[in-house]
PDB file of C-alpha atoms in Angstrom:
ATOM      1  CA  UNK W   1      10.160   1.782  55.738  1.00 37.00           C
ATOM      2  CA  UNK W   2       6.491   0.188  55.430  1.00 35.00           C
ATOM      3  CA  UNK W   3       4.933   2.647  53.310  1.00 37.00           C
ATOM      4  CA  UNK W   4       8.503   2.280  51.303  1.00 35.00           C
ATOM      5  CA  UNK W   5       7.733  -1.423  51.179  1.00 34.00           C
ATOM      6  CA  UNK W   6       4.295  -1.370  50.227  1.00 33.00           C
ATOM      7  CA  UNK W   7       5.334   1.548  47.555  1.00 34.00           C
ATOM      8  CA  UNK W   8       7.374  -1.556  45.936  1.00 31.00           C
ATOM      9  CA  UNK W   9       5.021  -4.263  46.156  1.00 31.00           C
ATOM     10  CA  UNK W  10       2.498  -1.876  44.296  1.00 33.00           C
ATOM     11  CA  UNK W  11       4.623  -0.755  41.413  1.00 31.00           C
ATOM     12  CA  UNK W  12       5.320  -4.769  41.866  1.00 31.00           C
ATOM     13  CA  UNK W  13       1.628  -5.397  41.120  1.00 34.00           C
ATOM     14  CA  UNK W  14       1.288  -2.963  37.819  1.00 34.00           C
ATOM     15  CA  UNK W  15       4.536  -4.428  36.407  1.00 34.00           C
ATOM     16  CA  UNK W  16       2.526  -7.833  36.441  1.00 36.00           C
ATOM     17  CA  UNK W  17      -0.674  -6.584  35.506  1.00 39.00           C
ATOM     18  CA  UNK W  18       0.803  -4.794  32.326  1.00 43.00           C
ATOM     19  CA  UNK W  19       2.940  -7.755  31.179  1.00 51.00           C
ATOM     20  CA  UNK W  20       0.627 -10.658  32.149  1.00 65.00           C
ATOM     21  CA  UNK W  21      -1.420 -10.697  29.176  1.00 84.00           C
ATOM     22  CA  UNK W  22       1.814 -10.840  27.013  1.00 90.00           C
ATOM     23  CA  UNK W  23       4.058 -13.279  28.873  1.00 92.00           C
ATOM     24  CA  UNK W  24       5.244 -16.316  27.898  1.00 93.00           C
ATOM     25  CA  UNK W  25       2.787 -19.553  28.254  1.00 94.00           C
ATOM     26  CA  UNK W  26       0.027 -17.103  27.300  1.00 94.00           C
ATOM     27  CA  UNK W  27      -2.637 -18.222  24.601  1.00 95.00           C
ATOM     28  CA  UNK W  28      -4.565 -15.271  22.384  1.00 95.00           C
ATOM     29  CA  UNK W  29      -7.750 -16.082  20.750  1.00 94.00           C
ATOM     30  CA  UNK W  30      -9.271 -13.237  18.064  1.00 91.00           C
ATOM     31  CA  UNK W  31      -9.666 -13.054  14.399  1.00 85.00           C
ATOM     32  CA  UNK W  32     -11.223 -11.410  11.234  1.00 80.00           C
ATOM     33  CA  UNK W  33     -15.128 -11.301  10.076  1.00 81.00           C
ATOM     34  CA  UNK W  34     -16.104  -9.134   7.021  1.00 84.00           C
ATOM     35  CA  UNK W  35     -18.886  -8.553   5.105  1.00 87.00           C
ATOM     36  CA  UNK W  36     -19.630  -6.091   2.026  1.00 87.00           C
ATOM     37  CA  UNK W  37     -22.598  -5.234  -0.269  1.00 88.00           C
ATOM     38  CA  UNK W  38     -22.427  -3.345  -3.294  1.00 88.00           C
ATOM     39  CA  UNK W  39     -25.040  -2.595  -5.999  1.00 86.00           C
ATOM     40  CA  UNK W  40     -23.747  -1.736  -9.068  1.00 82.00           C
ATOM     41  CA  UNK W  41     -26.486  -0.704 -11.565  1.00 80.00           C
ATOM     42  CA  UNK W  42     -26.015  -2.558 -14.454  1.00 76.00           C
ATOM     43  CA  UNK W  43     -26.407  -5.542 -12.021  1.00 76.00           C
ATOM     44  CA  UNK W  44     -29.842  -6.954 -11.220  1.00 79.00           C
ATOM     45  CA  UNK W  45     -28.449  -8.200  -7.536  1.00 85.00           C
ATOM     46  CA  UNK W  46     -25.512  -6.391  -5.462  1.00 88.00           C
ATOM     47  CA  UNK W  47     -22.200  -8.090  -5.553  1.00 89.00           C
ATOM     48  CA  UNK W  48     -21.873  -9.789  -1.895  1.00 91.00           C
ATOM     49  CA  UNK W  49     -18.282 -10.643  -0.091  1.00 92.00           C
ATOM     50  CA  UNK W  50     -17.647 -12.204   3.978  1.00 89.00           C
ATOM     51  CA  UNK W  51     -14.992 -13.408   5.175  1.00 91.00           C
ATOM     52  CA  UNK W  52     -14.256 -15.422   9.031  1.00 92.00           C
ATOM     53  CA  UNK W  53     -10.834 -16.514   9.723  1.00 91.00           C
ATOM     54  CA  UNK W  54     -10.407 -17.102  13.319  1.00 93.00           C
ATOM     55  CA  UNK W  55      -6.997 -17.231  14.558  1.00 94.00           C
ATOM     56  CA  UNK W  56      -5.383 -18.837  17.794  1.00 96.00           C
ATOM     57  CA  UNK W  57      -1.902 -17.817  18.888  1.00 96.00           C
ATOM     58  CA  UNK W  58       0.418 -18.536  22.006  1.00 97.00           C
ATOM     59  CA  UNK W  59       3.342 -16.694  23.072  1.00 97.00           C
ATOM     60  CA  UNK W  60       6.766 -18.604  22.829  1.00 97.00           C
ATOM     61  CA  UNK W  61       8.470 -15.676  25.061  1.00 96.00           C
ATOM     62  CA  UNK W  62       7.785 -12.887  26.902  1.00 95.00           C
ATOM     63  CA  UNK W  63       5.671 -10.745  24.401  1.00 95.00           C
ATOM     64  CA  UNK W  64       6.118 -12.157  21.267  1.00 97.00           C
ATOM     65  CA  UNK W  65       3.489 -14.574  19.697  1.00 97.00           C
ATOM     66  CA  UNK W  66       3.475 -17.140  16.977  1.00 98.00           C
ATOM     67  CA  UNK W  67      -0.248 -18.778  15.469  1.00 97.00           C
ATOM     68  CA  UNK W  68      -2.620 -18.976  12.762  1.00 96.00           C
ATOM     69  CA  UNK W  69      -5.651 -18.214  11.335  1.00 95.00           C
ATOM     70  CA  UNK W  70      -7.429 -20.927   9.529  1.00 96.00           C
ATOM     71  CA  UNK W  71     -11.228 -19.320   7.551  1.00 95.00           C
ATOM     72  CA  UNK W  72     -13.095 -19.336   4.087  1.00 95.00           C
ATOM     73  CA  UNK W  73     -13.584 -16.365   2.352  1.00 94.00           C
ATOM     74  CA  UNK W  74     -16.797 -15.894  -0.348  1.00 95.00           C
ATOM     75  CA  UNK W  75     -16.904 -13.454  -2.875  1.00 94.00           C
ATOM     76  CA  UNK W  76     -19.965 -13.178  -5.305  1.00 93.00           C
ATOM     77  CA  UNK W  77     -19.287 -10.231  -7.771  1.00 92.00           C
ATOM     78  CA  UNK W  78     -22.524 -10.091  -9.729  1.00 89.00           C
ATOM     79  CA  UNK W  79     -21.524  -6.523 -11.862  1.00 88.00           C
ATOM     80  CA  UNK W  80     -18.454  -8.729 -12.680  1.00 89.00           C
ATOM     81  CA  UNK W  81     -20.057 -12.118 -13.426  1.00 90.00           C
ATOM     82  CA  UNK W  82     -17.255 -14.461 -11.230  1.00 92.00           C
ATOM     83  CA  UNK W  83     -18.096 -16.196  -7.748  1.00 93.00           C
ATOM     84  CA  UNK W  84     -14.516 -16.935  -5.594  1.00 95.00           C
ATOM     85  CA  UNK W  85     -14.744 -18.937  -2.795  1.00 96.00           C
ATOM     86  CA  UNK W  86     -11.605 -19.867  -0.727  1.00 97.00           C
ATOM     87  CA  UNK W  87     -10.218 -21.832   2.252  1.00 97.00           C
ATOM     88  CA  UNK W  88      -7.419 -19.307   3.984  1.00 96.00           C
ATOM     89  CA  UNK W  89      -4.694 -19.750   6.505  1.00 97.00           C
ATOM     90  CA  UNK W  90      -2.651 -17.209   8.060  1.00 95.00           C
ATOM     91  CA  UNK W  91       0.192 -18.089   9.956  1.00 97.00           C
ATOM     92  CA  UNK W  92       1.552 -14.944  11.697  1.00 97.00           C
ATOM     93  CA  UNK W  93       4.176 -13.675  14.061  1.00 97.00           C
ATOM     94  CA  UNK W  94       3.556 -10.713  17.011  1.00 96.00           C
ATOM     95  CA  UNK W  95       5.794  -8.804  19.047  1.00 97.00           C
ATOM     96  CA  UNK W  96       4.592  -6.335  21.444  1.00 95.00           C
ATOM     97  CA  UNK W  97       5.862  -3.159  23.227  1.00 95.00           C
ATOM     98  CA  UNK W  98       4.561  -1.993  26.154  1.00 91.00           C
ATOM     99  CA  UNK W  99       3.674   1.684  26.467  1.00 89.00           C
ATOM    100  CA  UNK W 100       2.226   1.958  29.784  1.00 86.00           C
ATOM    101  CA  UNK W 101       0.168  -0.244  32.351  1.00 79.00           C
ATOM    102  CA  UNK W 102      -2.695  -0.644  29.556  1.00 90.00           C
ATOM    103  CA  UNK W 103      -1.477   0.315  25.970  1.00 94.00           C
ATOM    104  CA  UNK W 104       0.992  -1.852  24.414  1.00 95.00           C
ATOM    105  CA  UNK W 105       2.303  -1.051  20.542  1.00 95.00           C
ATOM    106  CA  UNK W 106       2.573  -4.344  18.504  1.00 95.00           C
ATOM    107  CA  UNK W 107       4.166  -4.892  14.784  1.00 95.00           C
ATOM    108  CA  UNK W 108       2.349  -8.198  13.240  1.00 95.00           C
ATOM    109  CA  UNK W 109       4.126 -10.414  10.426  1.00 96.00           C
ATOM    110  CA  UNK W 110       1.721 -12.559   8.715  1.00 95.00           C
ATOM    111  CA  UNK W 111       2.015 -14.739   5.536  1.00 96.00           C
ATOM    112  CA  UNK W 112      -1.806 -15.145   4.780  1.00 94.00           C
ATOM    113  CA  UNK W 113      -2.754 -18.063   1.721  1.00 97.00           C
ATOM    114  CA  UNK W 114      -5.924 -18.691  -0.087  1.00 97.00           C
ATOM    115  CA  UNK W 115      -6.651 -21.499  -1.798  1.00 97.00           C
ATOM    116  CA  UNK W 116      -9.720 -21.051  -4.171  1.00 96.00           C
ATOM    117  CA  UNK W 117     -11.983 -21.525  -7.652  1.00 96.00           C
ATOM    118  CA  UNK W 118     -13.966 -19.351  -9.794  1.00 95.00           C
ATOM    119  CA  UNK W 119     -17.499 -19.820 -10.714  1.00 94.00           C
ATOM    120  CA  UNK W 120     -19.429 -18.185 -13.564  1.00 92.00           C
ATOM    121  CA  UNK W 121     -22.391 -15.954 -12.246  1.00 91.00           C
ATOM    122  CA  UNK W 122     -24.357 -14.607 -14.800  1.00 88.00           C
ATOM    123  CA  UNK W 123     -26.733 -11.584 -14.514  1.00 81.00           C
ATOM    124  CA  UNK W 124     -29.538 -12.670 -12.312  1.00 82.00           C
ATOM    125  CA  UNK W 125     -26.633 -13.504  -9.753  1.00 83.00           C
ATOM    126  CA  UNK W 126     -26.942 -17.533 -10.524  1.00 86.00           C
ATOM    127  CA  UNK W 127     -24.250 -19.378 -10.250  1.00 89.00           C
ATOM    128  CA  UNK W 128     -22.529 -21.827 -13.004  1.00 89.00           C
ATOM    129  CA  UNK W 129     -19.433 -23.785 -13.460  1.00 91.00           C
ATOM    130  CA  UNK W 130     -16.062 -23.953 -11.901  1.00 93.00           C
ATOM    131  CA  UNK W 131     -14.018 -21.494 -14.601  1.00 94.00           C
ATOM    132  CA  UNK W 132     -10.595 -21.667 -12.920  1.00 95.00           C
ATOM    133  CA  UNK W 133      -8.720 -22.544  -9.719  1.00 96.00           C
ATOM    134  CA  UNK W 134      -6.777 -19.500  -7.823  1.00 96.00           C
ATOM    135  CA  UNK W 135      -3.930 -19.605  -5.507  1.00 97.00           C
ATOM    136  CA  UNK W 136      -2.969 -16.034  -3.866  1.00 96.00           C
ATOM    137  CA  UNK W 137       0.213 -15.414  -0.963  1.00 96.00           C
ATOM    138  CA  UNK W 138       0.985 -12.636   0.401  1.00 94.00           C
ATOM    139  CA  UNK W 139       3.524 -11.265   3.138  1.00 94.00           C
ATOM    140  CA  UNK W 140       2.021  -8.438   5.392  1.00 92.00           C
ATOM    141  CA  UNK W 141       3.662  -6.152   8.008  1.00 92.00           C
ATOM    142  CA  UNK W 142       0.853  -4.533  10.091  1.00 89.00           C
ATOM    143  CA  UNK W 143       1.578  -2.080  13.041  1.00 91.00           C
ATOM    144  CA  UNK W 144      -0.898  -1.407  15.642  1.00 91.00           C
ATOM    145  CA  UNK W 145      -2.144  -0.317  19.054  1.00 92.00           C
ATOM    146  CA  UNK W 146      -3.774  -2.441  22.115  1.00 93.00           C
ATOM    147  CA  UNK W 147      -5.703  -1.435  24.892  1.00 94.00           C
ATOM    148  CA  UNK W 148      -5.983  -3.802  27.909  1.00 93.00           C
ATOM    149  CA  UNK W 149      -9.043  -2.944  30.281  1.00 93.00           C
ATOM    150  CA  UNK W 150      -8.516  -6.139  31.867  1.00 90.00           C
ATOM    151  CA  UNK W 151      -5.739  -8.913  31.721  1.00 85.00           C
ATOM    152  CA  UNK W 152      -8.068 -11.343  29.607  1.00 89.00           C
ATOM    153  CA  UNK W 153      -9.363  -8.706  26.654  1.00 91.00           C
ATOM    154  CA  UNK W 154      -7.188  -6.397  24.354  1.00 91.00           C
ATOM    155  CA  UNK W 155      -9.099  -4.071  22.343  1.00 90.00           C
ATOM    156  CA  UNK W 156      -6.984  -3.019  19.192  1.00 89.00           C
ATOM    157  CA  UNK W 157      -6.500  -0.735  15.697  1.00 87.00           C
ATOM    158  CA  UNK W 158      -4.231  -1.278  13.156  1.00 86.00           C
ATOM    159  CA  UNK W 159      -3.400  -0.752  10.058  1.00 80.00           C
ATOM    160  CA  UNK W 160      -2.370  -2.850   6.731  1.00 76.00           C
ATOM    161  CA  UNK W 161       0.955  -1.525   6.484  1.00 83.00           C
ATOM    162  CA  UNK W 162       3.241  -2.808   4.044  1.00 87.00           C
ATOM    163  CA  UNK W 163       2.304  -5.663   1.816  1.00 90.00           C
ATOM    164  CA  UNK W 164       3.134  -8.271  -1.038  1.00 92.00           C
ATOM    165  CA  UNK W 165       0.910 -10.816  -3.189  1.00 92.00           C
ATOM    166  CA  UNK W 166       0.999 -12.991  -6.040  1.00 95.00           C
ATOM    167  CA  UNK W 167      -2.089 -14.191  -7.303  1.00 94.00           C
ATOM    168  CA  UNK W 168      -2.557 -17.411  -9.745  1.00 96.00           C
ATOM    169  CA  UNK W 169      -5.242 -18.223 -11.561  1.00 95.00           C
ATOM    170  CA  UNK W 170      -5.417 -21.752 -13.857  1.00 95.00           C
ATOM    171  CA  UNK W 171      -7.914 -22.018 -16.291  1.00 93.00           C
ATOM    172  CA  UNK W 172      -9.671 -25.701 -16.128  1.00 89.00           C
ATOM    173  CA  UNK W 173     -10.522 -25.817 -19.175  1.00 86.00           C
ATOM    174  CA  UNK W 174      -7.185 -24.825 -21.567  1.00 89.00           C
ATOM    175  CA  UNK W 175      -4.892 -24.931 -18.189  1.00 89.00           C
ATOM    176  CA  UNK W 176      -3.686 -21.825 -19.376  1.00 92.00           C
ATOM    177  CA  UNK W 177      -2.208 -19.939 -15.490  1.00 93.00           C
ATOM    178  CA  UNK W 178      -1.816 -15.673 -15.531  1.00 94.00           C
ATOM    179  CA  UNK W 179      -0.073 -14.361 -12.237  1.00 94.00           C
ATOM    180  CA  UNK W 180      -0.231 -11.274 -10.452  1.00 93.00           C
ATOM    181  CA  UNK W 181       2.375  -9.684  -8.426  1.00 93.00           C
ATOM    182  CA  UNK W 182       1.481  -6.641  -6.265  1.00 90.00           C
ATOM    183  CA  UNK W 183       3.527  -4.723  -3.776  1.00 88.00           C
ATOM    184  CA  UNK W 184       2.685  -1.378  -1.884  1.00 83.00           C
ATOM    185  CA  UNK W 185       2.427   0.489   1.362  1.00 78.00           C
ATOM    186  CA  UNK W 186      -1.414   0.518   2.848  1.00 64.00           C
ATOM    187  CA  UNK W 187      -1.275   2.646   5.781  1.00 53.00           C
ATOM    188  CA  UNK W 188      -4.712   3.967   5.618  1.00 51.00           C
ATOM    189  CA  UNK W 189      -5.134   5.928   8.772  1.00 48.00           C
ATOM    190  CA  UNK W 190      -8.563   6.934   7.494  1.00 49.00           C
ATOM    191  CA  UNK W 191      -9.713   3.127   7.181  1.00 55.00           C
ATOM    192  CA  UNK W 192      -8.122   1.211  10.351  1.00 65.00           C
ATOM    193  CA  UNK W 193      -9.083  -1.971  11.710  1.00 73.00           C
ATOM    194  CA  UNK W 194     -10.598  -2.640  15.229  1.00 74.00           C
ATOM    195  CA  UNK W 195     -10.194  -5.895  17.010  1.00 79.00           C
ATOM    196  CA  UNK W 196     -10.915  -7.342  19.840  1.00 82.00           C
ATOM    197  CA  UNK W 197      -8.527 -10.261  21.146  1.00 85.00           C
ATOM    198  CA  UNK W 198      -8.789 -12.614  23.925  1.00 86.00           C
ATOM    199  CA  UNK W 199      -5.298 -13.060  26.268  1.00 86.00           C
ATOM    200  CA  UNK W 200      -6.130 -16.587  28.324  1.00 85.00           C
TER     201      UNK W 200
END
């Protein structure tokens, strides 16, 4: 009847360890950082992009999180002559699965904005005048895997999964606006994104 007991309290004490990173009260700290460089030849300096959104998210229930990511994302296309800079936020919505003590599957709805200008760079990658003022939202479904070594730290892939955007950009000088609606399915298992998030 003792080992019986202790048998329980055991199983007990994975049961808890798996779910408390994902119960309810919970905060999760992560985000995005990017950077790319590209020289095209034409170009006499390689076109430069980064992005850092940070995100902070707490979970309303039992494994299911609601949050944000709040960043500012630069991108300095030299081979195309145009400079965007924007401020981004991300709000987003998580719901996890748990697959054993230490894996958990998750599926992420996010609906990330930017809110941005264009800049005139010419050749020698200096930069001119605001051109144009650019509004983009999207709607993202991402699926994904996390591994828990310890209750505090998830270390995850995912994927982009399916996606929508429209894109605005308003001249400033005629105020003339073109949009651009895309829609499509991104699961690139070849190009997956790692992550590291923090479970507090």
């Amino acid at each position: 009847m003792k080992k019986l007991l202790l048998s329980v309290v055991a199983v007990a004490g994975l049961v808890y360890g798996a779910n408390a990173q994902t119960e309810k009260g919970k905060v999760i700290l992560g985000g995005n950082v990017g950077f790319n460089s590209t020289k095209v030849e034409t170009a006499a300096k390689s076109d430069v992009s980064f992005s850092v959104v940070p995100s902070v998210g707490y979970f309303v229930s039992n494994n299911f999180a609601i949050g944000t990511g709040v960043g500012y994302n630069y991108d300095k296309q030299v081979s195309e002559n145009v400079l965007n800079q924007a401020f981004v936020v991300a709000p987003f919505g998580r719901y996890y699965v748990g697959l054993s003590d230490q894996f958990k599957f998750f599926g992420q709805l996010s609906v990330p904005m930017a809110f941005g200008n264009n800049k005139i760079v010419n050749n020698n990658g200096d930069t001119g005048a605001k051109v144009a003022t650019t509004t983009s939202i999207g709607v993202n479904i991402a699926p994904g895997f996390a591994f828990f070594p310890t209750k505090r730290i998830g270390i995850e892939v995912s994927v982009n999964g399916l996606g929508y955007s429209n894109l605005n950009v308003k001249n400033e000088i005629t105020g003339a606006e073109v949009s651009a609606n895309s829609f499509g399915l991104e699961a690139n298992t070849f190009a997956p994104k790692l992550g590291v998030q923090f479970h507090f």
